[in-house]
Amino acid sequence: MKAPTHQTEHPHNADAHGHATHPTHPAQHAPHSAHAGHKPRFNWAFILPIAFFFALAGALWVGLYLNPRDIPSALINKPVPSFALPPLPGMDNGLTSSDLKLGRVSVLNVFASWCVPCRIEHPFLTELAKRGDITLVALNYKDEPTAATAWLKQFGDPFARIGADRDGRVAIDFGVYGVPETFVITGDGTIIYKHVGPLNDDAIRDKIVPMIIQAAAKK
Amino acid sequence: MTILRSVILGLLALMLSAVVVPAAESIDPVLTDPAAEARAVEIGRSLRCLVCQNQSIEDSNAPLARDLRVIVRERVAAGDSDTQVRDFLVARYGDWLLLKPPFKAETLILWIAPIVFLLIGVVVVRRTMTRQRPAAAPLSAAEEAKIADLIDERRP
């Protein structure tokens, strides 16, 4: 009989020799079973692949809901990088790393006037700024200073301090790969949380606020 | 007809200018020393663009990729070794930045799993095949004759 060459048709239940390629009878596989006449209760060869399938399917199912763009920060529990950024034109307060070590919890937002989601999260930032237990500061990322000031004038400026990061280098030191991103920093300048993407009510309530409270406790 | 032609020519000119102008802004960073530049390109090819995640920073057009290319070249020019350049960026962005995941405790499952799956597969295949292989005993003459009858019977 000709040996089977590579299979191009739909695989069916028997190979070229007429042997069933799927296990048919569960009772067939129990060569070591001591139960004469009993069907074995736990047929591992049957259950194991199914269990394995469900485990894998479960893991992949969870994976479907994970966002590959949500890269965990490499700087969690590490100190903020040292930097000193000038203010935007017409403002007094630039931003330096020392400003983040003054004993108050800081929330640092990375924004730009050309960033559309930043506009969407802006009202939430304004609300957040009203909290008495944090200082809200910002990095203005790769922005034209005049465009940034115009944007802030139009939408409001909730920030106590803004550092103009024109070439984006300080943001790279923070591990920023897009805008907006928001960091929660303890009073001694340790980053304890990074949020990627625009803030909203859920994110603030479920992630940011607990982290703020945790940061305050760490002092 | 001339108005239409001028409109078309105008649009064409506009389209062409859109092609020419941006090229001036996106001149890629290049080191003057060719050996250093080659090193920088090699390192860049091993780093993932975090914006266009399936490309390396050498291949990606994203602005962040360009910034990272500049940083790689700065570090190479400053005398860092390949490992130091990578470590500098991994310290900021984490292991996901590397296109080839490092071999550490956290990534052990990632590396070992395919081999484990392969071994499981080999074991399963071997067990399935041995089960099917009990050699049929040769048929006696009487059985051969019976088969012949049955086959003949089935022919219409």
Tab-separated table of C-alpha atoms in Angstrom:
chain	number	residue	atom	x	y	z
A	1	MET	CA	0.000	0.000	0.000
A	2	LYS	CA	1.293	3.458	-0.880
A	3	ALA	CA	2.566	5.421	2.096
A	4	PRO	CA	0.369	8.461	2.787
A	5	THR	CA	1.875	11.618	1.188
A	6	HIS	CA	1.196	15.044	2.556
A	7	GLN	CA	-2.351	15.547	3.476
A	8	THR	CA	-4.249	18.150	1.565
A	9	GLU	CA	-7.805	17.034	2.185
A	10	HIS	CA	-9.873	17.491	5.249
A	11	PRO	CA	-8.576	15.105	7.930
A	12	HIS	CA	-11.012	12.362	8.761
A	13	ASN	CA	-11.183	9.797	11.436
A	14	ALA	CA	-8.846	7.217	9.937
A	15	ASP	CA	-5.402	7.341	8.405
A	16	ALA	CA	-4.437	5.526	5.232
A	17	HIS	CA	-4.064	2.205	7.003
A	18	GLY	CA	-7.630	2.209	8.154
A	19	HIS	CA	-6.707	2.593	11.800
A	20	ALA	CA	-8.905	4.832	13.879
A	21	THR	CA	-6.794	7.830	14.769
A	22	HIS	CA	-9.014	9.076	17.560
A	23	PRO	CA	-9.480	7.096	20.700
A	24	THR	CA	-12.922	5.581	20.258
A	25	HIS	CA	-13.698	3.421	23.274
A	26	PRO	CA	-12.662	4.775	26.635
A	27	ALA	CA	-12.644	1.197	27.866
A	28	GLN	CA	-9.811	0.412	25.474
A	29	HIS	CA	-7.234	2.295	27.453
A	30	ALA	CA	-6.737	0.630	30.732
A	31	PRO	CA	-4.034	-1.959	30.217
A	32	HIS	CA	-2.943	-1.736	33.841
A	33	SER	CA	-6.384	-1.699	35.322
A	34	ALA	CA	-6.957	-4.332	37.923
A	35	HIS	CA	-10.746	-4.014	37.712
A	36	ALA	CA	-11.845	-7.031	35.778
A	37	GLY	CA	-15.016	-6.119	33.912
A	38	HIS	CA	-15.191	-2.554	35.382
A	39	LYS	CA	-14.949	0.549	33.268
A	40	PRO	CA	-12.121	2.642	34.800
A	41	ARG	CA	-13.477	5.683	36.619
A	42	PHE	CA	-10.763	8.176	35.969
A	43	ASN	CA	-9.545	7.917	32.459
A	44	TRP	CA	-6.615	10.293	32.555
A	45	ALA	CA	-5.828	10.018	28.895
A	46	PHE	CA	-9.328	11.306	28.203
A	47	ILE	CA	-9.617	13.936	30.908
A	48	LEU	CA	-6.130	15.393	30.773
A	49	PRO	CA	-6.293	16.878	27.259
A	50	ILE	CA	-9.724	18.336	28.007
A	51	ALA	CA	-8.548	19.837	31.285
A	52	PHE	CA	-5.496	21.180	29.515
A	53	PHE	CA	-7.698	22.673	26.819
A	54	PHE	CA	-9.873	24.452	29.359
A	55	ALA	CA	-6.851	25.767	31.232
A	56	LEU	CA	-5.374	27.136	28.013
A	57	ALA	CA	-8.714	28.486	26.805
A	58	GLY	CA	-9.228	30.195	30.155
A	59	ALA	CA	-5.829	31.846	30.006
A	60	LEU	CA	-6.400	33.025	26.436
A	61	TRP	CA	-9.888	34.269	27.340
A	62	VAL	CA	-8.404	36.451	30.048
A	63	GLY	CA	-5.799	37.565	27.537
A	64	LEU	CA	-8.515	38.806	25.185
A	65	TYR	CA	-9.428	41.433	27.740
A	66	LEU	CA	-5.873	42.559	28.378
A	67	ASN	CA	-4.575	45.557	26.524
A	68	PRO	CA	-1.153	45.064	24.930
A	69	ARG	CA	-0.708	48.812	24.809
A	70	ASP	CA	-0.908	48.910	28.580
A	71	ILE	CA	2.736	48.357	29.372
A	72	PRO	CA	3.504	48.133	33.095
A	73	SER	CA	5.836	50.778	34.334
A	74	ALA	CA	9.405	49.794	35.034
A	75	LEU	CA	9.638	52.576	37.600
A	76	ILE	CA	7.146	51.427	40.197
A	77	ASN	CA	8.670	51.844	43.652
A	78	LYS	CA	11.656	53.603	42.184
A	79	PRO	CA	12.580	57.227	42.753
A	80	VAL	CA	11.642	59.830	40.182
A	81	PRO	CA	14.472	60.549	37.741
A	82	SER	CA	16.290	63.768	38.439
A	83	PHE	CA	15.358	66.602	36.134
A	84	ALA	CA	14.789	70.328	35.990
A	85	LEU	CA	12.374	71.760	33.467
A	86	PRO	CA	11.662	75.400	32.704
A	87	PRO	CA	8.177	76.870	32.960
A	88	LEU	CA	5.957	77.649	29.993
A	89	PRO	CA	6.158	81.230	28.776
A	90	GLY	CA	4.262	83.603	31.011
A	91	MET	CA	4.364	81.268	34.003
A	92	ASP	CA	6.532	81.279	37.088
A	93	ASN	CA	6.604	77.649	38.058
A	94	GLY	CA	8.685	75.154	36.146
A	95	LEU	CA	9.049	71.614	37.473
A	96	THR	CA	12.072	69.906	39.009
A	97	SER	CA	12.520	66.548	40.683
A	98	SER	CA	13.043	68.312	44.019
A	99	ASP	CA	9.521	69.693	43.747
A	100	LEU	CA	8.314	66.089	43.955
A	101	LYS	CA	10.130	65.409	47.224
A	102	LEU	CA	8.631	68.044	49.439
A	103	GLY	CA	6.651	65.668	51.618
A	104	ARG	CA	3.326	65.952	49.797
A	105	VAL	CA	1.849	63.329	47.501
A	106	SER	CA	2.148	64.463	43.870
A	107	VAL	CA	0.084	63.478	40.899
A	108	LEU	CA	2.066	64.108	37.737
A	109	ASN	CA	0.182	64.296	34.461
A	110	VAL	CA	1.871	64.168	31.065
A	111	PHE	CA	-0.087	66.166	28.492
A	112	ALA	CA	0.221	68.067	25.233
A	113	SER	CA	-1.972	70.512	23.377
A	114	TRP	CA	-1.961	68.218	20.327
A	115	CYS	CA	-3.207	65.273	22.358
A	116	VAL	CA	-6.937	64.652	21.899
A	117	PRO	CA	-7.522	62.309	24.880
A	118	CYS	CA	-5.832	64.913	27.100
A	119	ARG	CA	-8.691	67.224	26.300
A	120	ILE	CA	-11.162	64.527	27.295
A	121	GLU	CA	-9.529	63.824	30.634
A	122	HIS	CA	-9.078	67.501	31.451
A	123	PRO	CA	-12.269	67.949	33.527
A	124	PHE	CA	-11.299	64.925	35.624
A	125	LEU	CA	-7.916	66.466	36.304
A	126	THR	CA	-9.585	69.690	37.310
A	127	GLU	CA	-11.702	67.775	39.809
A	128	LEU	CA	-8.670	65.881	41.089
A	129	ALA	CA	-6.802	69.135	41.624
A	130	LYS	CA	-9.387	70.127	44.205
A	131	ARG	CA	-8.207	67.422	46.585
A	132	GLY	CA	-6.360	68.860	49.511
A	133	ASP	CA	-4.056	65.878	49.917
A	134	ILE	CA	-2.160	66.117	46.619
A	135	THR	CA	-0.260	68.531	44.428
A	136	LEU	CA	-1.196	68.225	40.762
A	137	VAL	CA	1.724	68.933	38.446
A	138	ALA	CA	2.393	68.328	34.779
A	139	LEU	CA	4.945	67.613	32.094
A	140	ASN	CA	4.128	69.375	28.864
A	141	TYR	CA	5.338	66.779	26.370
A	142	LYS	CA	6.904	67.742	23.025
A	143	ASP	CA	4.733	70.760	22.651
A	144	GLU	CA	5.004	74.230	21.209
A	145	PRO	CA	5.068	76.441	24.327
A	146	THR	CA	2.662	78.981	22.847
A	147	ALA	CA	0.263	76.222	21.776
A	148	ALA	CA	0.395	74.812	25.288
A	149	THR	CA	-0.353	78.121	26.970
A	150	ALA	CA	-3.206	78.749	24.540
A	151	TRP	CA	-4.624	75.299	25.318
A	152	LEU	CA	-4.443	75.927	29.047
A	153	LYS	CA	-6.037	79.306	28.643
A	154	GLN	CA	-8.886	77.773	26.665
A	155	PHE	CA	-9.560	74.784	28.900
A	156	GLY	CA	-8.253	75.942	32.240
A	157	ASP	CA	-5.019	75.281	34.098
A	158	PRO	CA	-5.444	72.878	37.023
A	159	PHE	CA	-1.703	72.427	37.558
A	160	ALA	CA	0.332	73.866	40.406
A	161	ARG	CA	3.497	73.509	38.338
A	162	ILE	CA	4.208	72.661	34.709
A	163	GLY	CA	7.547	71.604	33.296
A	164	ALA	CA	8.027	72.261	29.583
A	165	ASP	CA	9.566	69.039	28.256
A	166	ARG	CA	10.114	70.252	24.713
A	167	ASP	CA	12.245	67.380	23.461
A	168	GLY	CA	10.484	64.749	25.542
A	169	ARG	CA	13.685	63.518	27.210
A	170	VAL	CA	12.445	63.854	30.748
A	171	ALA	CA	9.324	61.939	29.764
A	172	ILE	CA	11.541	59.171	28.380
A	173	ASP	CA	13.295	59.062	31.748
A	174	PHE	CA	9.859	58.505	33.234
A	175	GLY	CA	9.196	55.678	30.763
A	176	VAL	CA	6.480	57.606	28.975
A	177	TYR	CA	5.544	56.182	25.580
A	178	GLY	CA	2.387	58.133	24.825
A	179	VAL	CA	0.082	60.809	26.108
A	180	PRO	CA	-1.685	61.151	28.408
A	181	GLU	CA	-0.070	59.312	31.282
A	182	THR	CA	-0.465	60.013	34.977
A	183	PHE	CA	1.869	59.138	37.839
A	184	VAL	CA	1.189	58.968	41.559
A	185	ILE	CA	4.299	59.904	43.535
A	186	THR	CA	4.849	59.745	47.293
A	187	GLY	CA	6.081	62.648	49.359
A	188	ASP	CA	9.679	61.472	49.128
A	189	GLY	CA	9.618	61.202	45.363
A	190	THR	CA	8.905	57.492	44.866
A	191	ILE	CA	6.696	56.541	41.930
A	192	ILE	CA	4.068	54.098	43.125
A	193	TYR	CA	1.611	54.041	40.243
A	194	LYS	CA	1.337	54.891	36.583
A	195	HIS	CA	-1.894	55.196	34.644
A	196	VAL	CA	-1.712	54.948	30.879
A	197	GLY	CA	-4.355	56.748	28.839
A	198	PRO	CA	-6.957	59.339	29.756
A	199	LEU	CA	-8.383	59.392	33.258
A	200	ASN	CA	-12.054	58.929	33.869
A	201	ASP	CA	-14.318	58.527	36.890
A	202	ASP	CA	-13.698	54.797	37.206
A	203	ALA	CA	-9.942	55.072	36.898
A	204	ILE	CA	-9.809	57.849	39.457
A	205	ARG	CA	-12.100	56.170	41.923
A	206	ASP	CA	-10.719	52.648	41.604
A	207	LYS	CA	-7.055	53.230	40.948
A	208	ILE	CA	-5.804	56.775	41.493
A	209	VAL	CA	-7.524	57.599	44.777
A	210	PRO	CA	-6.518	54.346	46.508
A	211	MET	CA	-2.982	54.941	45.350
A	212	ILE	CA	-3.048	58.472	46.681
A	213	ILE	CA	-4.183	57.170	50.026
A	214	GLN	CA	-1.508	54.514	49.955
A	215	ALA	CA	1.114	57.101	49.058
A	216	ALA	CA	0.033	59.317	51.922
A	217	ALA	CA	0.376	56.412	54.324
A	218	LYS	CA	3.901	55.721	53.167
A	219	LYS	CA	5.345	59.014	54.236
B	1	MET	CA	-11.326	73.163	-20.126
B	2	THR	CA	-8.425	75.414	-19.098
B	3	ILE	CA	-10.025	76.123	-15.706
B	4	LEU	CA	-10.376	72.417	-15.048
B	5	ARG	CA	-6.807	71.846	-16.121
B	6	SER	CA	-5.522	74.533	-13.790
B	7	VAL	CA	-7.523	73.078	-10.951
B	8	ILE	CA	-6.071	69.657	-11.615
B	9	LEU	CA	-2.570	71.028	-11.900
B	10	GLY	CA	-3.080	72.963	-8.703
B	11	LEU	CA	-4.195	69.867	-6.833
B	12	LEU	CA	-1.292	67.896	-8.241
B	13	ALA	CA	1.154	70.533	-7.104
B	14	LEU	CA	-0.414	70.484	-3.653
B	15	MET	CA	-0.115	66.720	-3.425
B	16	LEU	CA	3.486	66.746	-4.548
B	17	SER	CA	4.410	69.429	-2.064
B	18	ALA	CA	2.910	67.344	0.693
B	19	VAL	CA	5.278	64.561	-0.293
B	20	VAL	CA	8.368	66.721	-0.445
B	21	VAL	CA	8.073	68.908	2.643
B	22	PRO	CA	7.850	66.375	5.500
B	23	ALA	CA	11.007	64.647	4.306
B	24	ALA	CA	12.990	67.642	5.422
B	25	GLU	CA	11.738	67.284	9.002
B	26	SER	CA	12.249	63.584	9.428
B	27	ILE	CA	15.905	63.241	8.524
B	28	ASP	CA	16.950	60.179	10.421
B	29	PRO	CA	19.626	60.491	13.087
B	30	VAL	CA	22.861	58.954	11.845
B	31	LEU	CA	26.285	58.719	13.446
B	32	THR	CA	29.220	59.829	11.340
B	33	ASP	CA	31.367	56.861	12.345
B	34	PRO	CA	30.095	53.953	10.236
B	35	ALA	CA	31.127	51.278	12.739
B	36	ALA	CA	29.312	53.071	15.549
B	37	GLU	CA	26.310	53.636	13.311
B	38	ALA	CA	26.230	49.935	12.438
B	39	ARG	CA	26.281	49.094	16.159
B	40	ALA	CA	23.507	51.555	16.841
B	41	VAL	CA	21.401	50.028	14.069
B	42	GLU	CA	21.984	46.535	15.463
B	43	ILE	CA	20.948	47.596	18.935
B	44	GLY	CA	17.957	49.452	17.510
B	45	ARG	CA	16.827	46.324	15.693
B	46	SER	CA	16.555	44.510	19.009
B	47	LEU	CA	14.360	47.160	20.627
B	48	ARG	CA	10.613	47.194	20.243
B	49	CYS	CA	8.797	50.328	19.193
B	50	LEU	CA	6.255	50.723	21.967
B	51	VAL	CA	3.846	52.571	19.710
B	52	CYS	CA	3.907	50.264	16.681
B	53	GLN	CA	4.599	47.243	18.766
B	54	ASN	CA	5.561	44.734	16.149
B	55	GLN	CA	8.309	46.875	14.697
B	56	SER	CA	11.742	47.636	16.000
B	57	ILE	CA	12.663	51.237	16.636
B	58	GLU	CA	14.806	51.111	13.511
B	59	ASP	CA	11.827	50.238	11.333
B	60	SER	CA	9.127	52.319	12.944
B	61	ASN	CA	8.071	55.783	11.814
B	62	ALA	CA	6.658	56.698	15.207
B	63	PRO	CA	8.109	59.834	16.812
B	64	LEU	CA	8.937	57.914	19.971
B	65	ALA	CA	10.948	55.436	17.893
B	66	ARG	CA	12.914	58.314	16.456
B	67	ASP	CA	13.609	59.712	19.910
B	68	LEU	CA	14.816	56.323	21.071
B	69	ARG	CA	17.045	55.983	18.006
B	70	VAL	CA	18.614	59.305	18.905
B	71	ILE	CA	19.184	58.114	22.465
B	72	VAL	CA	20.753	54.858	21.292
B	73	ARG	CA	23.176	56.802	19.128
B	74	GLU	CA	23.994	59.222	21.923
B	75	ARG	CA	24.813	56.369	24.272
B	76	VAL	CA	26.874	54.558	21.647
B	77	ALA	CA	28.788	57.752	20.921
B	78	ALA	CA	29.342	58.203	24.666
B	79	GLY	CA	31.089	54.856	24.752
B	80	ASP	CA	28.439	52.600	26.278
B	81	SER	CA	28.588	48.904	25.452
B	82	ASP	CA	25.596	47.252	23.752
B	83	THR	CA	24.459	45.853	27.088
B	84	GLN	CA	24.730	49.244	28.737
B	85	VAL	CA	22.669	50.908	26.026
B	86	ARG	CA	19.949	48.284	26.339
B	87	ASP	CA	20.022	48.416	30.135
B	88	PHE	CA	19.623	52.181	30.016
B	89	LEU	CA	16.396	51.885	28.069
B	90	VAL	CA	15.120	48.771	29.829
B	91	ALA	CA	15.516	50.612	33.141
B	92	ARG	CA	12.973	53.108	31.829
B	93	TYR	CA	10.638	50.925	29.823
B	94	GLY	CA	10.962	47.418	31.209
B	95	ASP	CA	11.673	44.072	29.583
B	96	TRP	CA	8.873	44.423	27.042
B	97	LEU	CA	11.109	46.869	25.177
B	98	LEU	CA	13.374	44.019	24.127
B	99	LEU	CA	12.084	42.134	21.105
B	100	LYS	CA	13.759	39.009	22.417
B	101	PRO	CA	12.547	38.393	25.961
B	102	PRO	CA	15.366	37.947	28.438
B	103	PHE	CA	15.808	34.615	30.096
B	104	LYS	CA	14.910	35.200	33.730
B	105	ALA	CA	12.692	33.724	36.401
B	106	GLU	CA	9.647	35.689	35.229
B	107	THR	CA	10.023	34.614	31.612
B	108	LEU	CA	10.913	31.006	32.325
B	109	ILE	CA	7.396	29.845	31.469
B	110	LEU	CA	7.521	31.747	28.210
B	111	TRP	CA	10.732	30.073	27.147
B	112	ILE	CA	10.105	26.570	28.456
B	113	ALA	CA	6.436	26.210	27.510
B	114	PRO	CA	6.951	25.435	23.791
B	115	ILE	CA	9.443	22.718	24.630
B	116	VAL	CA	7.086	21.297	27.241
B	117	PHE	CA	4.182	21.333	24.780
B	118	LEU	CA	6.357	19.601	22.221
B	119	LEU	CA	7.306	16.903	24.684
B	120	ILE	CA	3.683	16.403	25.720
B	121	GLY	CA	2.768	16.142	22.066
B	122	VAL	CA	5.476	13.562	21.408
B	123	VAL	CA	4.373	11.486	24.383
B	124	VAL	CA	0.726	11.621	23.344
B	125	VAL	CA	1.494	10.693	19.746
B	126	ARG	CA	3.690	7.788	20.778
B	127	ARG	CA	1.092	6.432	23.164
B	128	THR	CA	-1.665	6.743	20.581
B	129	MET	CA	0.390	5.028	17.936
B	130	THR	CA	1.523	2.127	20.112
B	131	ARG	CA	-2.074	1.548	21.024
B	132	GLN	CA	-3.054	1.175	17.395
B	133	ARG	CA	-0.204	-1.020	16.493
B	134	PRO	CA	-1.031	-4.520	17.841
B	135	ALA	CA	-0.059	-6.540	14.808
B	136	ALA	CA	-2.886	-8.458	13.267
B	137	ALA	CA	-2.220	-12.141	13.312
B	138	PRO	CA	-1.980	-13.595	9.826
B	139	LEU	CA	-5.273	-14.988	8.602
B	140	SER	CA	-5.851	-18.690	8.194
B	141	ALA	CA	-6.892	-20.087	4.850
B	142	ALA	CA	-10.489	-20.507	5.999
B	143	GLU	CA	-10.644	-16.872	7.105
B	144	GLU	CA	-9.142	-15.726	3.823
B	145	ALA	CA	-11.795	-17.682	1.958
B	146	LYS	CA	-14.536	-16.181	4.095
B	147	ILE	CA	-13.301	-12.683	3.341
B	148	ALA	CA	-13.243	-13.472	-0.338
B	149	ASP	CA	-16.857	-14.640	-0.114
B	150	LEU	CA	-17.960	-11.540	1.726
B	151	ILE	CA	-16.262	-9.280	-0.756
B	152	ASP	CA	-17.824	-11.170	-3.638
B	153	GLU	CA	-21.183	-10.942	-1.936
B	154	ARG	CA	-20.982	-7.179	-1.723
B	155	ARG	CA	-20.332	-6.735	-5.423
B	156	PRO	CA	-23.599	-5.846	-7.120
